[in-house]
Short mmCIF file of C-alpha atoms and ligand atoms in Angstrom, two decimals:
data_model
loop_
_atom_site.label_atom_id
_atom_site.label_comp_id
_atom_site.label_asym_id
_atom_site.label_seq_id
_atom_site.Cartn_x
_atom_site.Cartn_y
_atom_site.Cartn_z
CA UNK X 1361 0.00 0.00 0.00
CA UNK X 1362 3.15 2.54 0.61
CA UNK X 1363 4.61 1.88 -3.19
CA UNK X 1364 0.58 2.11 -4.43
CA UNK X 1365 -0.05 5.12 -2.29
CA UNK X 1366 3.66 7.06 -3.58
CA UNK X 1367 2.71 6.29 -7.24
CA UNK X 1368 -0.45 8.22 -6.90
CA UNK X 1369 1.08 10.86 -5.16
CA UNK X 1370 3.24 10.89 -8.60
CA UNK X 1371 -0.15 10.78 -10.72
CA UNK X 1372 -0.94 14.30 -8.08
CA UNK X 1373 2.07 16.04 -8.63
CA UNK X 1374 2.26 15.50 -12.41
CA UNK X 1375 -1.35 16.81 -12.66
CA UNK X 1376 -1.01 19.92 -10.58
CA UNK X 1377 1.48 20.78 -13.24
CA UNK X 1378 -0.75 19.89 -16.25
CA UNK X 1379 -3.87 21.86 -15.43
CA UNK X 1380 -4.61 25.68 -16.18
CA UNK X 1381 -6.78 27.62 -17.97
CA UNK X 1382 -8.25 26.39 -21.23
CA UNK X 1383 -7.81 22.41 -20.86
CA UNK X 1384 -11.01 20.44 -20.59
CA UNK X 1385 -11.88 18.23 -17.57
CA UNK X 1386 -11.84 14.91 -20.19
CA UNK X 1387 -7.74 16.06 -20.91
CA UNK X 1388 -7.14 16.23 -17.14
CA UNK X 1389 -8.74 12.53 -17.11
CA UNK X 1390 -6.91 11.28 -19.93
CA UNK X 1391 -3.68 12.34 -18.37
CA UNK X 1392 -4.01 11.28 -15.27
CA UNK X 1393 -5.18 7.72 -16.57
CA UNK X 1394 -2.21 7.65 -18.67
CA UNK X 1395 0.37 8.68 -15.78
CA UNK X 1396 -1.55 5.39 -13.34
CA UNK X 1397 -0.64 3.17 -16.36
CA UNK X 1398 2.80 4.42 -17.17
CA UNK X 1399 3.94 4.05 -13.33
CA UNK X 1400 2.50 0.49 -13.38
CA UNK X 1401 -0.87 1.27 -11.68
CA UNK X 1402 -4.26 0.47 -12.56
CA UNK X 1403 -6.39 3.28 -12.07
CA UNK X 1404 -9.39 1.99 -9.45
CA UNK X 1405 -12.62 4.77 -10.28
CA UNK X 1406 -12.48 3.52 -14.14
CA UNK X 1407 -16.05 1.22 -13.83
CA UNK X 1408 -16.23 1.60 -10.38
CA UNK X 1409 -20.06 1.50 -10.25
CA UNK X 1410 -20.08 2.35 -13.68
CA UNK X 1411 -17.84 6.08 -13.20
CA UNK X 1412 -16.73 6.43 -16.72
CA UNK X 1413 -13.64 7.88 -15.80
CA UNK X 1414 -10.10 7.77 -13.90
CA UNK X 1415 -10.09 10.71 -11.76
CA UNK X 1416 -12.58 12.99 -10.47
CA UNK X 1417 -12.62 16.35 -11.59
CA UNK X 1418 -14.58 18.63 -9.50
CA UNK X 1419 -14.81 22.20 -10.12
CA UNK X 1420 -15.99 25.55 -7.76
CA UNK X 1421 -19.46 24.06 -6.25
CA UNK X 1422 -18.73 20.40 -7.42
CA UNK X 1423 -18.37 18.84 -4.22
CA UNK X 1424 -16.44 15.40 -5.71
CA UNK X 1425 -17.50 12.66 -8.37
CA UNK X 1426 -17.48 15.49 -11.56
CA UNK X 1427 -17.64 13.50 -14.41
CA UNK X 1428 -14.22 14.38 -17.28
CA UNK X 1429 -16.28 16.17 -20.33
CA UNK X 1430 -14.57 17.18 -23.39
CA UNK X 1431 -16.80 21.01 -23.31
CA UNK X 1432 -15.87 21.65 -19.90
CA UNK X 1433 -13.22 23.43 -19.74
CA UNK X 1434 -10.68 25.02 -16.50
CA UNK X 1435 -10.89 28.73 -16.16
CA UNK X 1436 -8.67 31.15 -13.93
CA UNK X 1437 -9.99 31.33 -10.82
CA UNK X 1438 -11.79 28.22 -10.61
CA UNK X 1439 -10.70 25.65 -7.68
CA UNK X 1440 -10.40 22.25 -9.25
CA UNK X 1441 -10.44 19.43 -6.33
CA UNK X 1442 -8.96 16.13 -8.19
CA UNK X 1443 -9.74 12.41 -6.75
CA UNK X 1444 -7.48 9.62 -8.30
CA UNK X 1445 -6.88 5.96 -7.06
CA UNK X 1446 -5.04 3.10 -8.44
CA UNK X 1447 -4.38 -0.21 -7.83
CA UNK X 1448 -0.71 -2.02 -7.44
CA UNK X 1449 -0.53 -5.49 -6.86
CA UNK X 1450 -4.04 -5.82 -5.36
CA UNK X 1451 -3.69 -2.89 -3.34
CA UNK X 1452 -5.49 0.59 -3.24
CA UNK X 1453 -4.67 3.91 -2.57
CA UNK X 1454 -7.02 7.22 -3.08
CA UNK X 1455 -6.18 10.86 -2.19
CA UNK X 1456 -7.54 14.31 -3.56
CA UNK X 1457 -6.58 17.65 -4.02
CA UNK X 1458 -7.74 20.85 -4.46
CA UNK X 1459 -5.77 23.47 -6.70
CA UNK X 1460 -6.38 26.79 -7.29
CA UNK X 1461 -5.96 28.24 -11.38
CA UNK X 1462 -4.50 31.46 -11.32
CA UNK X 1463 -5.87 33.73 -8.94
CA UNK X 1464 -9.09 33.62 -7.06
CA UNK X 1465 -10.64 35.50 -3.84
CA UNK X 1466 -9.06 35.79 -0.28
CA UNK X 1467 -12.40 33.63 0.85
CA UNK X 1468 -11.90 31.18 -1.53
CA UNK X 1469 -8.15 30.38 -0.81
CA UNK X 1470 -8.97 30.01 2.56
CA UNK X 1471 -11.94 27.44 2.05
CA UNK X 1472 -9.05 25.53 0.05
CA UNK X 1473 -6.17 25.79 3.19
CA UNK X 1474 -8.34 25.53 5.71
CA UNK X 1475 -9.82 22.39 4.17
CA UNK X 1476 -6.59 20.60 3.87
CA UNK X 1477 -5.45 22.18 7.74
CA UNK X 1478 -8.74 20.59 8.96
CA UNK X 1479 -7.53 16.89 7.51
CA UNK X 1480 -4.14 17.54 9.66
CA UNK X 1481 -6.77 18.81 12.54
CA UNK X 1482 -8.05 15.21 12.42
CA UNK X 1483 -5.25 12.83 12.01
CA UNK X 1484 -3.64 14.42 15.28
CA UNK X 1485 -5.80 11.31 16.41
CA UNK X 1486 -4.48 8.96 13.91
CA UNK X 1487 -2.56 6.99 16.03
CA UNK X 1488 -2.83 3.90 18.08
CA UNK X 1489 -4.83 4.08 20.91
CA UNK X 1490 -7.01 6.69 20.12
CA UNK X 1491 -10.41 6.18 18.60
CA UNK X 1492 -12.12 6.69 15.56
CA UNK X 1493 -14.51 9.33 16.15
CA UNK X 1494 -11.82 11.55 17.53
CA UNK X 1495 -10.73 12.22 13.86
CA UNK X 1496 -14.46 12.97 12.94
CA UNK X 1497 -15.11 15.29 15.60
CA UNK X 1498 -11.54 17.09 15.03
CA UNK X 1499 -11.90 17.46 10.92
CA UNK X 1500 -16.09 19.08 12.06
CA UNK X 1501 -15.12 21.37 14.94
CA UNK X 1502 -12.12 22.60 12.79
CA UNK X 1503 -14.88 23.39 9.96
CA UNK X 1504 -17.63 24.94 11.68
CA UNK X 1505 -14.86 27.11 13.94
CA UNK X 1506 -14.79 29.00 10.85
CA UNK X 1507 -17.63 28.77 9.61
CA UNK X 1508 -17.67 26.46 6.62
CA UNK X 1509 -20.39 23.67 5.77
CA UNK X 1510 -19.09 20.26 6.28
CA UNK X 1511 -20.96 17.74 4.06
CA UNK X 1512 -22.27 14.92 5.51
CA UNK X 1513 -23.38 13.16 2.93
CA UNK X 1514 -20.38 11.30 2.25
CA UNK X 1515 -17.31 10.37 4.22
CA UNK X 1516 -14.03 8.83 4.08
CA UNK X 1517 -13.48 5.27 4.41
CA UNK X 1518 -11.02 1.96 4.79
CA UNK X 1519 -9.00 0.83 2.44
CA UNK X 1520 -6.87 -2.00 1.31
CA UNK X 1521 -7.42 -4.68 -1.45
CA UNK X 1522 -10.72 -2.73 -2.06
CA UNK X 1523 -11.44 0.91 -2.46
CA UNK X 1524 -13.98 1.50 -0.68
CA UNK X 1525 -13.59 -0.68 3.36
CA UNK X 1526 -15.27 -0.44 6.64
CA UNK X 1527 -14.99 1.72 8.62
CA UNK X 1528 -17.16 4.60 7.25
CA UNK X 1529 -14.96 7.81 8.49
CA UNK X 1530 -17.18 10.99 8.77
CA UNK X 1531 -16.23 14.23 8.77
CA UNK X 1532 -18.78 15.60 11.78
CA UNK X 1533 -18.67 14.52 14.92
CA UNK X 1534 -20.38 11.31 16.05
CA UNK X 1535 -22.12 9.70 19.52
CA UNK X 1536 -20.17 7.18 20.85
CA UNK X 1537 -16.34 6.97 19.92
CA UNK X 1538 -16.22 4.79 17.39
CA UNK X 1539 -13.82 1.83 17.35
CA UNK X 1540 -10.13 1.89 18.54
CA UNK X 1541 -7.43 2.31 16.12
CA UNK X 1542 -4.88 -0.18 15.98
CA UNK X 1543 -1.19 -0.24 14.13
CA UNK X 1544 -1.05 -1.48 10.45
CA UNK X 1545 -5.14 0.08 9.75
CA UNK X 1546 -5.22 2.24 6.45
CA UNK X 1547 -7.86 4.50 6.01
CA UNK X 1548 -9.15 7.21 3.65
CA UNK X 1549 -9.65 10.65 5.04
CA UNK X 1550 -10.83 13.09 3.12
CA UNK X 1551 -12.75 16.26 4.38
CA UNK X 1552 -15.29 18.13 2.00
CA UNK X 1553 -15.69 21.41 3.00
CA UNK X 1554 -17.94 24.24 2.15
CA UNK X 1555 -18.19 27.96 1.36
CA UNK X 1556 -21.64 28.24 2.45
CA UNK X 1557 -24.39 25.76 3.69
CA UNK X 1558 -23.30 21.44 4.03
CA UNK X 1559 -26.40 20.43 2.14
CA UNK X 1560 -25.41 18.93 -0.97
CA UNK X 1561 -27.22 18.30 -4.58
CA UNK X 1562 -27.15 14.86 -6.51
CA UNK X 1563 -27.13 15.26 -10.37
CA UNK X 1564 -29.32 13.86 -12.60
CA UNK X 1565 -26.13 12.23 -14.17
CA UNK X 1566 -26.29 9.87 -11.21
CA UNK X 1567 -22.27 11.63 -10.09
CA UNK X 1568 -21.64 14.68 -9.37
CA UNK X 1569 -22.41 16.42 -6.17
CA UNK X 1570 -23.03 19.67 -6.09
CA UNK X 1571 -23.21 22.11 -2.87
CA UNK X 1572 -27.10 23.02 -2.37
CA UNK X 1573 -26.08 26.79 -2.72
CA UNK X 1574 -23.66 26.77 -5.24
CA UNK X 1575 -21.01 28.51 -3.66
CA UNK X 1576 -17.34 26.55 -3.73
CA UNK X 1577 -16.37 23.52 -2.33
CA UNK X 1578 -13.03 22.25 -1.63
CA UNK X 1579 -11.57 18.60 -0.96
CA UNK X 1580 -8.03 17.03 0.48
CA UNK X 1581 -7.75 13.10 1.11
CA UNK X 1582 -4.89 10.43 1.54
CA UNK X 1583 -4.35 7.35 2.66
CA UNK X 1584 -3.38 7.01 5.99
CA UNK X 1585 -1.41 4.63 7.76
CA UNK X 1586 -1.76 3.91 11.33
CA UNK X 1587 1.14 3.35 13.08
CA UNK X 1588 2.81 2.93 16.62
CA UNK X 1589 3.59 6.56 16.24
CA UNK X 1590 2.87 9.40 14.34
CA UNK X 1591 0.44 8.91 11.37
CA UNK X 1592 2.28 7.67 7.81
CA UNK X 1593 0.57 9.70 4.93
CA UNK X 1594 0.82 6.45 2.30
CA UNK X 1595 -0.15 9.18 -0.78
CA UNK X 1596 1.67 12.63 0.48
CA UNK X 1597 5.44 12.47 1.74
CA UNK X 1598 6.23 15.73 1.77
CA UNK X 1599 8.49 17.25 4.46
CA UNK X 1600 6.38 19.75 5.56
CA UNK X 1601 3.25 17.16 5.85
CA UNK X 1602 5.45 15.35 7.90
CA UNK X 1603 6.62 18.07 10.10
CA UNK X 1604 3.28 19.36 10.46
CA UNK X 1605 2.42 16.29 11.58
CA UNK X 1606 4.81 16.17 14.19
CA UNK X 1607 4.01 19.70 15.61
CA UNK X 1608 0.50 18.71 15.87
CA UNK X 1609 0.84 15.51 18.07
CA UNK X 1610 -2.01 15.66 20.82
N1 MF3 O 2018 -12.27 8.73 -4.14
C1 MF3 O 2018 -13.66 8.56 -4.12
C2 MF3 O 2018 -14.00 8.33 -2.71
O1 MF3 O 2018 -13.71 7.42 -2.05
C3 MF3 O 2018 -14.11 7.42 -4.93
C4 MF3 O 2018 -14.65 7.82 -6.19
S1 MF3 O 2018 -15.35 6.48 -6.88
C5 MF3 O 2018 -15.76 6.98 -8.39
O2 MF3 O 2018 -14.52 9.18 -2.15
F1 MF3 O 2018 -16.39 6.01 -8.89
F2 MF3 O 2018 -16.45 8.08 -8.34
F3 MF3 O 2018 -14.70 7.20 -9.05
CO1 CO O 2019 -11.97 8.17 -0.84
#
């Protein structure tokens, strides 16, 4: 899961670099399907309950699940949250990011930081020993603090040698505690946050969620390692992750 989880970080950095203004969502699919393939990865969304495509492309007030479309096309000033997984050798990985084109409002940037702060919020409790729900309640207190909508219509999740595992990991806090985490778990955590209100819209295309409002959404996942220590981000190994990490031990 650590080699599965580093190639899609690959497939993340080489698409931050590939999208700007004036490529279509469909382009940013059919490169980031290409990059699974040419590390040696098989990219898990492709079929997955019928998605007809590799990697998410959500844009603005697209919550997640935006279906690639040759007409749509990437704007500056748009926020464009990507979700890619892959498989290696049986084994998943799934992470998301949210860039920002060009430049876009103060408000804006900060739904897009404080969205990926509030993921780091909640896997302070990553660690052996503590519980579940203590990530859920960290990643929703972080949100409303500020103000945001935090959807809770769909939540992060296990995974291993399938995408999509027990536990359900939601981003709002829960009764009860939920169950104890143990060394050698890998989950998916992966906050959606809002401009405005949490409710959400389903398309008619059976995919893409929209927020109720329309104002912007933002999203930040990755696989997550539990460890006898601090957290192991399988699908982000930067040095500052890793440091931030550390300075945010409970
Ligand atoms: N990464 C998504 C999730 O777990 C999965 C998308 S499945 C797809 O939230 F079918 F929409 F691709
Ligand atoms: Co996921």
């Amino acid at each position: 899961m650590r080699t599965s989880g580093h190639m899609l970080e690959e497939v993340h950095l080489a698409l931050r670099d590939f999208i700007k203004p004036g490529i279509s969502t469909l382009e940013i699919d059919e490169f980031g399907e290409k990059e699974i393939r040419r590390l040696g990865g098989i990219p898990n969304f492709l079929n997955y309950n019928g998605y007809p495509g590799s990697i998410c492309v959500s844009i603005n007030e697209e919550v997640v699940h935006g279906i690639p479309k040759k007409n749509k096309i990437v704007k500056e000033g748009d926020i464009v949250s990507l979700d890619a997984g892959l498989i290696w050798k049986g084994w998943h990985s799934d992470a998301a990011r949210t860039w920002i084109v060009g430049e876009t409002d103060e408000a804006v940037k900060k739904l897009v930081e404080d969205t990926r702060m509030s993921f780091f919020e909640g896997i302070r409790y990553a660690r052996a020993g503590h519980r579940l729900y203590e990530i859920s309640a960290a990643i929703g207190q972080y949100a409303i603090d500020r103000g945001y909508g935090v959807v809770e219509d769909l939540c992060g999740h296990g995974i291993g040698t399938s995408l999509h595992e027990s536990p359900q990991i939601p981003n709002f806090r829960q009764r009860g505690r939920g169950m104890r985490l143990v060394p050698g778990m890998t989950l998916a955590i992966e906050p959606m946050i809002n401009l405005g209100t949490a409710r959400v819209d389903w398309m008619a295309d059976g995919w893409t969620v929209k927020t109720a409002d329309r104002k912007p959404s933002a999203h930040y996942e990755n696989t997550v390692l539990i460890t006898e220590g601090d957290p192991e981000l399988l699908t982000c190994t930067g040095e500052e992750e890793r440091e931030l990490i550390r300075s945010m031990r409970p």
